[in-house]
XYZ file of C-alpha atoms in Angstrom:
130
model
C 74.081 62.147 -3.100
C 74.886 65.025 -0.239
C 71.644 64.816 1.124
C 71.863 60.856 1.803
C 75.540 61.510 2.936
C 74.390 64.075 5.655
C 71.396 61.988 6.723
C 73.776 59.140 7.196
C 76.206 61.286 9.224
C 73.388 62.813 11.186
C 71.992 59.569 11.958
C 75.495 57.751 13.198
C 75.941 61.024 15.039
C 72.696 60.609 16.758
C 73.770 56.845 17.530
C 77.073 57.453 18.921
C 75.313 60.155 21.266
C 72.325 57.768 22.502
C 74.538 54.921 23.303
C 77.043 56.702 25.005
C 74.694 58.462 27.188
C 73.055 55.126 28.237
C 76.284 53.099 28.340
C 78.377 53.093 31.533
C 80.964 51.056 33.423
C 80.023 48.750 36.325
C 82.353 47.871 38.692
C 80.629 46.466 41.270
C 80.792 42.099 42.025
C 78.668 40.455 39.531
C 76.431 43.471 38.570
C 74.535 43.644 41.896
C 75.146 47.190 42.424
C 74.271 48.291 38.745
C 71.548 46.533 39.072
C 70.601 48.071 42.157
C 71.230 51.579 40.602
C 68.717 50.849 38.057
C 65.949 49.420 40.145
C 66.598 52.459 42.733
C 65.870 54.989 39.088
C 62.940 53.432 38.326
C 59.946 55.440 37.942
C 57.833 52.621 38.844
C 56.105 52.559 42.363
C 57.141 50.046 44.729
C 55.055 46.995 45.159
C 52.868 46.148 48.187
C 55.217 43.880 49.304
C 58.055 46.103 48.940
C 56.779 48.494 51.371
C 55.041 46.251 53.975
C 57.920 46.319 56.836
C 56.763 43.238 58.600
C 56.513 40.928 55.617
C 53.429 39.624 53.793
C 50.964 37.356 54.307
C 51.573 33.974 52.588
C 47.946 31.837 52.129
C 49.454 30.075 49.356
C 53.053 29.301 50.690
C 54.061 26.458 52.637
C 55.140 27.235 55.949
C 58.396 25.560 57.281
C 56.849 25.115 60.877
C 54.170 26.288 62.976
C 54.346 28.653 65.778
C 51.631 28.391 68.643
C 51.300 31.602 70.391
C 49.411 31.096 74.129
C 49.084 33.283 77.298
C 52.548 32.802 78.142
C 53.999 33.358 74.584
C 56.488 36.447 75.041
C 58.384 36.186 71.699
C 58.940 34.789 68.441
C 62.491 33.400 66.865
C 62.113 33.905 63.199
C 64.455 34.441 60.079
C 64.504 36.524 57.442
C 62.333 35.044 54.203
C 61.149 32.168 56.571
C 57.315 31.540 56.172
C 55.815 29.844 59.061
C 52.048 29.393 60.558
C 51.340 31.193 63.425
C 48.446 29.831 65.275
C 47.155 32.535 67.937
C 43.521 30.935 69.380
C 41.695 29.568 66.593
C 43.490 31.537 63.797
C 46.157 30.625 61.792
C 48.267 32.700 59.525
C 50.923 32.114 57.022
C 53.311 34.960 57.349
C 56.789 35.382 55.277
C 59.145 37.717 57.265
C 60.622 39.724 54.676
C 62.176 42.094 57.131
C 65.735 43.579 57.839
C 67.483 41.279 60.183
C 67.661 41.858 63.771
C 64.496 43.846 63.519
C 62.196 43.178 66.110
C 58.613 44.050 66.105
C 55.024 43.553 68.120
C 53.615 40.598 66.630
C 50.143 42.594 66.691
C 51.328 44.456 63.899
C 50.413 41.778 61.968
C 47.844 39.207 63.984
C 45.824 41.828 65.944
C 45.117 39.734 69.578
C 48.502 38.947 69.661
C 49.601 41.826 72.188
C 52.533 41.371 74.282
C 54.371 39.367 72.482
C 57.995 40.223 70.225
C 58.839 39.390 66.853
C 62.885 39.032 66.447
C 64.039 38.559 62.849
C 67.445 36.990 62.668
C 69.339 37.399 59.472
C 68.980 34.266 57.095
C 72.084 32.003 56.336
C 71.672 32.829 52.707
C 72.788 36.572 53.252
C 75.431 35.879 55.837
C 79.132 37.113 54.548
C 77.530 39.523 51.605
């Protein structure tokens, strides 16, 4: 009987210690900061999309508009997370601009042969005021 009581006490102490170590208060709005802290602490490697600084090809994505780049094109204005079809010569690429707002970069970083064209990424209305 003493052995059973000892095991019960030890098991209870371990349970309390483990639950106390992983439980912590979350004071952020809607738990967003809390979730991000856990994502940052994750031991998994970032995905290819997370590492892509300008966004990613979206071959199956439905573009919201078509942008035709010709010899007179000097810049493109897009919105963060917008998917557009970009036509350069006879090649068309669907691209989702998953980049930081107000970031500019050469279009040639994502489409070879589009030298001299700058992409300007504006903040998505979905994120304004956050």
